[in-house]
Coordinates of C-alpha atoms and ligand atoms in Angstrom, one line a residue:
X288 CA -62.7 37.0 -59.4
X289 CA -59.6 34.4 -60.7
X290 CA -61.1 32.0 -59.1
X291 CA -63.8 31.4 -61.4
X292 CA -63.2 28.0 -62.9
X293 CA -60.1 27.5 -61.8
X294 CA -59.4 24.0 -60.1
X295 CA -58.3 23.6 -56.5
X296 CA -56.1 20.4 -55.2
X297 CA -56.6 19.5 -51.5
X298 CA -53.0 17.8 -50.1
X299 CA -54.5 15.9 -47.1
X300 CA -57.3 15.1 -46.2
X301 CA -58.0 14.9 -42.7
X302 CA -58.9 17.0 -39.6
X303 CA -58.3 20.3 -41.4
X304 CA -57.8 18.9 -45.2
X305 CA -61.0 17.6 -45.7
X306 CA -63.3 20.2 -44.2
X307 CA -61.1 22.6 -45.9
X308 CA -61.7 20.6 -49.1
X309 CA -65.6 20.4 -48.6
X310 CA -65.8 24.3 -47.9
X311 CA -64.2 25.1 -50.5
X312 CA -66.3 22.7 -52.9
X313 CA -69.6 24.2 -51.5
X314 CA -68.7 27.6 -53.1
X315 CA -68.9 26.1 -56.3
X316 CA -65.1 25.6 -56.9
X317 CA -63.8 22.3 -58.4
X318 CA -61.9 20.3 -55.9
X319 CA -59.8 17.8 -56.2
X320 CA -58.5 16.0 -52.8
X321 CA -55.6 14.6 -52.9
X322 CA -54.7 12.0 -50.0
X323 CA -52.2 9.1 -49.6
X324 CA -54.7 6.7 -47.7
X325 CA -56.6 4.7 -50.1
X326 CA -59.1 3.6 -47.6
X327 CA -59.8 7.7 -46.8
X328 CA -59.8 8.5 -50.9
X329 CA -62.8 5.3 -51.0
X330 CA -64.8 7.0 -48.1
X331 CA -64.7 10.4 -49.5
X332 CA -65.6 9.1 -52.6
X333 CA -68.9 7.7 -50.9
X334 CA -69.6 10.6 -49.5
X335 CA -68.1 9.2 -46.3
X336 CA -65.9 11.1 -43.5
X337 CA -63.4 9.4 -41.4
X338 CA -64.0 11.3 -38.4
X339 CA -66.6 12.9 -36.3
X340 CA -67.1 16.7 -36.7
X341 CA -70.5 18.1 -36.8
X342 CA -72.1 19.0 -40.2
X343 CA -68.8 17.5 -42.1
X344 CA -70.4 14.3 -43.2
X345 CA -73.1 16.1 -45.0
X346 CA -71.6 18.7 -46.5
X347 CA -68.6 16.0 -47.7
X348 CA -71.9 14.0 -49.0
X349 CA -73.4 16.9 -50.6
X350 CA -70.0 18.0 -52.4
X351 CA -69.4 14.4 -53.5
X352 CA -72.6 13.6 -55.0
X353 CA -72.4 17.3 -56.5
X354 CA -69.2 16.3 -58.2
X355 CA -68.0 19.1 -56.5
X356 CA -64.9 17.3 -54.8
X357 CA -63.5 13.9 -55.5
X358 CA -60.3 12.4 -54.1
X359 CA -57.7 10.7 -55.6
X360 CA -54.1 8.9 -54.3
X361 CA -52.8 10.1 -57.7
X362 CA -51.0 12.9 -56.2
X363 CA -49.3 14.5 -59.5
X364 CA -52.0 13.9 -61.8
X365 CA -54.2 16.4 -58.8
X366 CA -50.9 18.9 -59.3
X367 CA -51.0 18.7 -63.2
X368 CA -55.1 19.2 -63.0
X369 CA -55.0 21.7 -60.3
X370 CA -54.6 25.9 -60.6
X371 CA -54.6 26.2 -56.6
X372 CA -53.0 23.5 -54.7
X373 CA -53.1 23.6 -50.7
X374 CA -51.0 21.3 -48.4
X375 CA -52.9 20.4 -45.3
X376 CA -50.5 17.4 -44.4
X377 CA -49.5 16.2 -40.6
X378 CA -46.4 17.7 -39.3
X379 CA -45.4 15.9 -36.2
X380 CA -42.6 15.4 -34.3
X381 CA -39.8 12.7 -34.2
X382 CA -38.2 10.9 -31.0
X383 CA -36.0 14.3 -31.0
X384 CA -38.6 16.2 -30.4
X385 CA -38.0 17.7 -34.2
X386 CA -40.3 18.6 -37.2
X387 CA -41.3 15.4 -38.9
X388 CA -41.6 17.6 -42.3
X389 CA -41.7 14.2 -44.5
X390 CA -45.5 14.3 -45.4
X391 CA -44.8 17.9 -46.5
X392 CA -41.7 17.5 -48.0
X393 CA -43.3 14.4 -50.1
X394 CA -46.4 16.3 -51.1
X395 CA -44.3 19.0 -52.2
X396 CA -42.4 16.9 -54.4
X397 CA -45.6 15.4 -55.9
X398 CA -46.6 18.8 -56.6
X399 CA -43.6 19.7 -58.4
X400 CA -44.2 16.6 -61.2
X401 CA -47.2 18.6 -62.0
X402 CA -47.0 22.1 -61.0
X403 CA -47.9 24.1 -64.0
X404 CA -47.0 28.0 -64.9
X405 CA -49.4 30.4 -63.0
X406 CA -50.1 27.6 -60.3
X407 CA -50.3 28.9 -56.5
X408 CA -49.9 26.6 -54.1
X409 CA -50.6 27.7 -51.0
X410 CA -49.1 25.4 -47.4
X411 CA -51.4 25.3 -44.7
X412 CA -49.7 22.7 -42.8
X413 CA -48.2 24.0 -39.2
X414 CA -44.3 24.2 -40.0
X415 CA -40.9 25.5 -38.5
X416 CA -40.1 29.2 -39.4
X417 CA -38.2 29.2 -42.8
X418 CA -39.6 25.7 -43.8
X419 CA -41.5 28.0 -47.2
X420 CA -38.4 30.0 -48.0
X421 CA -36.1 27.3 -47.2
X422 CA -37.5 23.7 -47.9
X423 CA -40.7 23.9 -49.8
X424 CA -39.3 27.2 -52.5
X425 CA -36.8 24.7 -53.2
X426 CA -38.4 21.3 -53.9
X427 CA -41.2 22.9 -56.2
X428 CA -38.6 24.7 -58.0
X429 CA -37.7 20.9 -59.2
X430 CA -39.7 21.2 -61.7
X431 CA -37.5 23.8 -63.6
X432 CA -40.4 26.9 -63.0
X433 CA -39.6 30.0 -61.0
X434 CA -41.2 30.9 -57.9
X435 CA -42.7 34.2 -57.8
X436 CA -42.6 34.6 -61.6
X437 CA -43.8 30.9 -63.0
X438 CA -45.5 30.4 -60.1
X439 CA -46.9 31.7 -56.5
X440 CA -46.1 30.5 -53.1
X441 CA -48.0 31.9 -49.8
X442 CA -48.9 30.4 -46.4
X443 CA -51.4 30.4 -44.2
X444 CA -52.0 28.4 -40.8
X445 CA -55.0 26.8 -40.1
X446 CA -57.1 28.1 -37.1
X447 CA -60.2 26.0 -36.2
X448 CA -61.3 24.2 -33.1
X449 CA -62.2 20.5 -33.5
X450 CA -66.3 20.4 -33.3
X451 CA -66.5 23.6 -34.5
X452 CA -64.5 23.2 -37.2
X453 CA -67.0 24.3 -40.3
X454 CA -67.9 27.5 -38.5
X455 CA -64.7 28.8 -37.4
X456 CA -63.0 28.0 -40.8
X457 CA -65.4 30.2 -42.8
X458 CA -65.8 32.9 -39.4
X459 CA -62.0 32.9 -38.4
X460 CA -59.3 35.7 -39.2
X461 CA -57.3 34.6 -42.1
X462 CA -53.5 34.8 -41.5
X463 CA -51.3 34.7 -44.8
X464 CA -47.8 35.4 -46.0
X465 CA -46.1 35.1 -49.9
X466 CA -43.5 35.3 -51.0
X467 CA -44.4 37.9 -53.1
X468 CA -46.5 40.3 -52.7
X469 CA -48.8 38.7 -55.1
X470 CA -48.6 35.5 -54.1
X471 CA -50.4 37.2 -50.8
X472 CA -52.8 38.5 -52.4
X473 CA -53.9 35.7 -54.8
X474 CA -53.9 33.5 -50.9
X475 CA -56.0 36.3 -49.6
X476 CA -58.6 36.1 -52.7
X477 CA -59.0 32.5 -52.1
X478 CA -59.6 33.1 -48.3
X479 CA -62.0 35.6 -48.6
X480 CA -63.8 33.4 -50.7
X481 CA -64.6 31.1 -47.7
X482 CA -64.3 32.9 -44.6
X483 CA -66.5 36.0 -43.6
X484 CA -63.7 37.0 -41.2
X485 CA -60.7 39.4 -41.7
X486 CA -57.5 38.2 -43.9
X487 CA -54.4 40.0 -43.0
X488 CA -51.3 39.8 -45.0
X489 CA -48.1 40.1 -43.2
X490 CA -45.0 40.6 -44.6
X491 CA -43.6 37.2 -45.4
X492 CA -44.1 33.4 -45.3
X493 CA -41.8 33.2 -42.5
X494 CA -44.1 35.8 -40.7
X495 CA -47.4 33.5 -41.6
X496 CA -45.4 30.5 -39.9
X497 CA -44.4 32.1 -36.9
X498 CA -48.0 33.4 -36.2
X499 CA -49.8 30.2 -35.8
X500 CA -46.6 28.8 -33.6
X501 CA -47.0 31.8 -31.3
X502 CA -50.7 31.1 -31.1
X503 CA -50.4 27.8 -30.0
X504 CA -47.4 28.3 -27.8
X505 CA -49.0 31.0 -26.1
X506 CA -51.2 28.6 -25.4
X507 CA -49.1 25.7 -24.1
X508 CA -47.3 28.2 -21.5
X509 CA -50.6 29.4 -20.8
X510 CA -51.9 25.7 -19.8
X511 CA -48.5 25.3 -18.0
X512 CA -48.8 28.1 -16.2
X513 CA -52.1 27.1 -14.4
X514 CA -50.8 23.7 -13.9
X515 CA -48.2 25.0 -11.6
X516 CA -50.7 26.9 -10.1
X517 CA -52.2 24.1 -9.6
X518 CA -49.5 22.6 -7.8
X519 CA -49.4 25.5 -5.6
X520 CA -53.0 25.4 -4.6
X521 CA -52.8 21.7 -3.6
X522 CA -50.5 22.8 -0.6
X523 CA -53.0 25.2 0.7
X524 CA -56.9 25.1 1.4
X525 CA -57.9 26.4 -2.1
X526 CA -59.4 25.3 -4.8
X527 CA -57.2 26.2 -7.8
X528 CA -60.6 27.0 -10.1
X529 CA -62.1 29.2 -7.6
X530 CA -59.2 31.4 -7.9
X531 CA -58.7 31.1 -11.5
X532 CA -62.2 32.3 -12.3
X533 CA -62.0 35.1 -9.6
X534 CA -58.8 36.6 -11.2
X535 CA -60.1 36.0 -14.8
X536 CA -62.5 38.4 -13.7
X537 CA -59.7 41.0 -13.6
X538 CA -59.9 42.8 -17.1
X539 CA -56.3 41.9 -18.4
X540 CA -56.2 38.5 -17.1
X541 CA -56.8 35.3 -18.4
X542 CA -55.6 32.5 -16.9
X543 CA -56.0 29.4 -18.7
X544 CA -57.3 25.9 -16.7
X545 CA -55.2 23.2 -14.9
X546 CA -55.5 19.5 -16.7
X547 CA -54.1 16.4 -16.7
X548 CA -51.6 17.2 -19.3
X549 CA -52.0 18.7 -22.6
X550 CA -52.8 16.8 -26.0
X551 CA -54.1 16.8 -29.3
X552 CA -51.5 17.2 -32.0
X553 CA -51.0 20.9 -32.2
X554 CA -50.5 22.4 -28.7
X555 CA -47.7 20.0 -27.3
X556 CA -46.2 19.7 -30.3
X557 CA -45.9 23.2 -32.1
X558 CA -43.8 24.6 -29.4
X559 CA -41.5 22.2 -30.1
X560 CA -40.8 24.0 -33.4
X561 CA -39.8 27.1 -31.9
X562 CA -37.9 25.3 -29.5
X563 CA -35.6 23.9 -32.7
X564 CA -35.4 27.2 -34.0
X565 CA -33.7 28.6 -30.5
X566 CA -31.4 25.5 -31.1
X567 CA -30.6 26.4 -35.0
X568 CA -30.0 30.0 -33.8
X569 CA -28.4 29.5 -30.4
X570 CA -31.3 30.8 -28.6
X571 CA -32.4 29.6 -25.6
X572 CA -35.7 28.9 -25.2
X573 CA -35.9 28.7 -21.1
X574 CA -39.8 29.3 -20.7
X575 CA -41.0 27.4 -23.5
X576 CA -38.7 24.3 -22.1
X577 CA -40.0 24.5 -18.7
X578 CA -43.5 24.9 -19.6
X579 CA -43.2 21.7 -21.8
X580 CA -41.7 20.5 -18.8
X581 CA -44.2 21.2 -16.4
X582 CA -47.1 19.9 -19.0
X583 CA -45.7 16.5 -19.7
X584 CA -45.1 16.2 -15.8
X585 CA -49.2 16.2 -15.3
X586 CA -50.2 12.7 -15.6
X587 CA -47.2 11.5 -13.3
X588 CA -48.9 14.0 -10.8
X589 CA -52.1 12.2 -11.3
X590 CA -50.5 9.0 -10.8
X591 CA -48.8 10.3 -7.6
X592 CA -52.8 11.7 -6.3
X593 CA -53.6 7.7 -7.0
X594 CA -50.0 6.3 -5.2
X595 CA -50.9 8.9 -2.5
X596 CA -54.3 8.5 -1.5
X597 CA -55.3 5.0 -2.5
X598 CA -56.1 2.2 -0.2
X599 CA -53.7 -0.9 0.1
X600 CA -56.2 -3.1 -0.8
X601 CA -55.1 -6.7 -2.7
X602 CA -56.0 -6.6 -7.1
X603 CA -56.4 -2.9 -6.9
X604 CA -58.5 -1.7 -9.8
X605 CA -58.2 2.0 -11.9
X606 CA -60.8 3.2 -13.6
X607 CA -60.2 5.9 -16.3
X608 CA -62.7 8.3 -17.4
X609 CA -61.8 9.1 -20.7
X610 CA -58.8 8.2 -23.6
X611 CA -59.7 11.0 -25.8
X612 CA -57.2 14.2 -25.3
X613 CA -59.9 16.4 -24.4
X614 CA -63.6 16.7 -24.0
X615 CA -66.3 15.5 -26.7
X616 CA -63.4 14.8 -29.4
X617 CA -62.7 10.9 -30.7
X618 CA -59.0 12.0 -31.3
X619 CA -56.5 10.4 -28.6
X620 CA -53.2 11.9 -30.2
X621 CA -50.8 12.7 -27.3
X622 CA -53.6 12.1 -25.2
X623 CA -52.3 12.6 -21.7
X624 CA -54.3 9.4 -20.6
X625 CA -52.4 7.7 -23.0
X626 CA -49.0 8.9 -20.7
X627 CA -50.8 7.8 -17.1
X628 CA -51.9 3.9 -18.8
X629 CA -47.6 4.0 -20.0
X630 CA -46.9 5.1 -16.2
X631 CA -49.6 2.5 -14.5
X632 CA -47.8 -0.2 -16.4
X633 CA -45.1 -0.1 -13.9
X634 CA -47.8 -0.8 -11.1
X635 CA -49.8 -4.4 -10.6
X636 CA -53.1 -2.1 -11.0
X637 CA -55.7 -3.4 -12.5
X638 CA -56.3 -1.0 -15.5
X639 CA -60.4 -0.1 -16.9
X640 CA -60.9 2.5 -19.4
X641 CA -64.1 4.2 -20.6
X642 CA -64.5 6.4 -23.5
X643 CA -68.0 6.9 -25.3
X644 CA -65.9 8.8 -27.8
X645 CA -63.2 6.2 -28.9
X646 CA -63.8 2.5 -29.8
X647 CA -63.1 -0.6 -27.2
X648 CA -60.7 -1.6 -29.7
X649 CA -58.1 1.8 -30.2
X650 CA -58.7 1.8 -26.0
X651 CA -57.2 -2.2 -26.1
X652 CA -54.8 -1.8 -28.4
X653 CA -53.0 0.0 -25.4
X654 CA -53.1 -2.9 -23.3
X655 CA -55.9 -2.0 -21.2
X656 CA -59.2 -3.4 -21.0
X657 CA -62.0 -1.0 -22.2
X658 CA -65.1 -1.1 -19.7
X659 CA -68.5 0.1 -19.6
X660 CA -68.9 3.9 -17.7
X661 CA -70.8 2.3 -14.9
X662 CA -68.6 -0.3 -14.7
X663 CA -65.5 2.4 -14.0
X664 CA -67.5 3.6 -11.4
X665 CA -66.8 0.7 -9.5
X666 CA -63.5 0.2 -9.6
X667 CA -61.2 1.3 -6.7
X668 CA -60.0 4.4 -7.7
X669 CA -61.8 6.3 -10.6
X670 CA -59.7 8.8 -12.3
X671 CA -61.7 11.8 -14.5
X672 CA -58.8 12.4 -17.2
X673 CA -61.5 13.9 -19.9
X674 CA -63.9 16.4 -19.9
X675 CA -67.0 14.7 -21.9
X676 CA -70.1 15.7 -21.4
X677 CA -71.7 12.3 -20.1
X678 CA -69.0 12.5 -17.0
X679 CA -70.5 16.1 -16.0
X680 CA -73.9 14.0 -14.3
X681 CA -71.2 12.0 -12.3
X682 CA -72.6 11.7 -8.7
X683 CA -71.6 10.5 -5.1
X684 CA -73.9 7.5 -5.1
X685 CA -73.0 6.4 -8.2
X686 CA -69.0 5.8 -6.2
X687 CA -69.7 2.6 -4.3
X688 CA -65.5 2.1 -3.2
X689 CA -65.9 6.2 -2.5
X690 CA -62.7 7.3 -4.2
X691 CA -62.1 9.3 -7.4
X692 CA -59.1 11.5 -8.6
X693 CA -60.5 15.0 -10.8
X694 CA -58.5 16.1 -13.6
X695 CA -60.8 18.3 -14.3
X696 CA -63.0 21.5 -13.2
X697 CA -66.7 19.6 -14.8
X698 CA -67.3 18.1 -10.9
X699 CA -68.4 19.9 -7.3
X700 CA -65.0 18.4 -5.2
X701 CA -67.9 20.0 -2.0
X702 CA -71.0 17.8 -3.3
X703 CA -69.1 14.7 -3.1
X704 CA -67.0 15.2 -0.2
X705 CA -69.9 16.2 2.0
X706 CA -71.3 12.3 1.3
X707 CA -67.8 10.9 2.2
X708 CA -66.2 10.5 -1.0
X709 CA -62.3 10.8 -1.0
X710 CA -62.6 13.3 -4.0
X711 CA -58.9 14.5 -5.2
X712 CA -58.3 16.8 -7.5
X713 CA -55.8 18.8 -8.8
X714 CA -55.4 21.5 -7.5
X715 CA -58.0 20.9 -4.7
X716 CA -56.5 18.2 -2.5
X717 CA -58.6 16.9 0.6
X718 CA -57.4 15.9 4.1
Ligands
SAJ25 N1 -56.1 22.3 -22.2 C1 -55.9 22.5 -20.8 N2 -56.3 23.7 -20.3 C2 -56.8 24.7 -21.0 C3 -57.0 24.5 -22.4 C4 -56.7 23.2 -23.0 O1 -55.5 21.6 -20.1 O2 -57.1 25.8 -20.5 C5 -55.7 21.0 -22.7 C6 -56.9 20.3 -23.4 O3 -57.5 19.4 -22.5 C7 -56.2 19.5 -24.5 C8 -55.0 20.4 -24.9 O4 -54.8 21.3 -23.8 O5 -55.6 18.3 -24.0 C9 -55.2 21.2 -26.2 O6 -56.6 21.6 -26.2 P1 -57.0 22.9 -26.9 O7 -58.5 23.0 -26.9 O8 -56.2 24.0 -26.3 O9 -56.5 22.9 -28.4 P2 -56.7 21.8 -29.6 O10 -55.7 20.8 -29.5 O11 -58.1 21.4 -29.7 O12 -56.2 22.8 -30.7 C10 -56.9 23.0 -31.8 C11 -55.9 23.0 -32.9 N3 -56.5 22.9 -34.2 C12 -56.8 21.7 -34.6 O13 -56.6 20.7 -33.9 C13 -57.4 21.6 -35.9 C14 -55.0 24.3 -32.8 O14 -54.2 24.4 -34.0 C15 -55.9 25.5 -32.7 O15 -55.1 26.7 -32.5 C16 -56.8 25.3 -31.5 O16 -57.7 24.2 -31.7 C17 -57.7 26.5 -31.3 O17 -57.9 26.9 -30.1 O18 -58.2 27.0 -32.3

């Protein structure tokens, strides 16, 4: 195997970079992490991760004190040290609705102050189609070697699920592309290394990039497309996840489940890239537009439910049930609460939020006031915008003002009405 005592540098480490990092480590391979937040480098260092995702702090710990990984902010002395490098670096999107590619673009460039001959480096961060062959090719090629002959070049997107992150990175089909044919299969050798699932090699970078954008895409049209069933259902006596589970049951269908809005900072945000790449090619990208569309329009829907059904009683107060984007996760990126507190603003609510996920202070630095659970359950109007766990033992007695808005499917709309709660949800509206 190469891979004996070679060295691996880690670009990133966060959601993806670190566990990737610690993995890695715990198969005996030398890892360096390489990260641009001081603060992070110190708590990796100690054995210390940033985040919640179960079993990551003690493997990070075991890794650490095994001298099996150690981070630095020293970003080209990791490059000149490192055989493998890996770029697991945030690729959002600017007010255009465009690749931010500037963490990858800056990595990269570190990189190339250190890359040395017979160095792979390997870019794991979600990109636009092209960005290998067209942007990264380029910027390591800065440092006067050759890809393909000095050195090797592959992707390969990451595919895990927050909180179960450990398991589906070393379970999880690997995707990879080179640009050369051995560049794939040096990527692939690393992978199988890790994972105990399949690694298939498709026939370029480009290929590799497009994957994981189609994944999550499929995804986002998916979501939107049971949102606006949703919409439908709310017209008609029908409970929009009664039906959705009944057709699922159908062989060839799956039809994903209606929300508040979608968040977390790969599924609104990677369609986006294929939506620039119909720009760059004069494509147009009609469906992937309108399910954007119909997925950013979710929390105003909520907030007309609240405008709709809610009483016009004096210092009304909203409570929200949840900041984070989705159930059980401390991560509030594009959260769609975080769209329905910018929308109350307009309104003289009264605005609670409750998160056991997410610290009072990231809730208050949004200009709301964070507030105990049973405390939300008092207000007005309660609005369910996440799925946690502790919401699912929600009951009608626990509603004194008898009025709650469901964003999600984790509540019986027919245990509460039956005791005389106004219970709204979407895509289950009562009269
Ligand atoms: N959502 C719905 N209805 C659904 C499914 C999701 O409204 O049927 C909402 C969720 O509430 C959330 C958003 O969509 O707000 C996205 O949730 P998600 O579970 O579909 O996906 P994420 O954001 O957790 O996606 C992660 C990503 N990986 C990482 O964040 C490290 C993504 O790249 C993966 O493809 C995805 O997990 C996965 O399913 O593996």
């Amino acid at each position: 195997m190469y891979l004996n005592d070679k060295k691996i540098a880690i670009y990133g480490l966060g959601h993806i970079g670190l566990p990737t990092a610690a993995i890695l480590a715990s198969n005996d391979l030398e890892v360096i992490g390489a990260d641009i937040n001081p603060d992070n480098v110190d708590k990796i260092n100690k054995g210390i991760c940033s985040f919640k995702e179960p079993g990551l702090d003690e493997l990070v710990k075991k890794v650490v004190e095994n001298d099996k990984l150690k981070a630095t902010t020293d970003l080209e002395e990791a490059a000149r040290l490192a055989d493998i490098l890996i770029v697991i670096v945030p690729t959002p999107i600017d007010d255009k609705k465009n690749a931010d590619l500037s963490y990858v673009i800056s990595a990269c460039k570190s990189i190339s102050h250190g890359l040395n001959k017979g160095n792979l480096v390997i870019i794991e961060s979600t990109v636009p189609p092209e960005t290998g062959t067209n942007v990264v090719k380029d910027i390591l090629e800065e440092s006067g070697l050759i890809c393909g002959k000095d050195f090797h070049l592959a992707y390969s997107p990451e595919r895990a699920l927050p909180n179960n992150t450990i398991y589906e990175m070393t379970h999880n089909t690997r995707i990879v592309g080179g640009y050369n044919q051995e560049s794939a299969d040096m990527a692939s050798q690393l992978y199988s290394y890790i994972t105990e699932g399949d690694i298939i090699i498709v026939k370029n970078m480009t290929s590799a990039e497009m994957v994981k954008l189609m994944e999550n895409t499929y995804r986002d049209v998916n979501i939107a497309l049971a949102n606006e069933f949703a919409l439908l259902c709310e017209k008609i006596d029908v409970d929009v996840n009664e039906v959705i589970n009944s057709a699922n049951y159908h062989p060839r269908v799956n039809i994903h489940t209606p929300g508040p809005g979608v968040g977390g900072h790969c599924i609104p945000v990677d369609p986006y890239f294929l939506i620039e790449l119909g720009r760059k090619y004069d494509v147009k990208t009609r469906l992937l537009d309108a399910s954007r569309a119909i997925n950013n329009y979710m929390p105003e829907h909520v907030l007309e439910l609240l405008l709709k059904y809610k009483t016009d009683k004096e210092d009304y107060s909203v409570g929200i049930l949840g900041m984070a984007y989705k159930g059980n996760v401390d991560d509030i990126r594009e959260s769609p609460s975080i769209d329905l507190i910018k929308l109350l603003e307009s309104y003289d609510f009264d605005v609670y939020v409750n998160d056991p996920h997410v610290s009072s202070e990231i809730i208050e630095s949004y200009d709301v006031e964070s507030i105990s659970y049973p405390d939300a359950l008092k207000c007005d109007c309660v609005i369910l915008m996440t799925d946690h766990d502790l919401y699912k033992d929600l009951k009608a007695d626990m509603l004194p003002n008898k009025f709650i808005i469901s964003t999600r499917p984790i509540l019986d709309a027919d245990e509460f009405r039956k005791e005389g709660i106004n219970f709204q949800a979407i895509g289950n509206i009562y009269r």
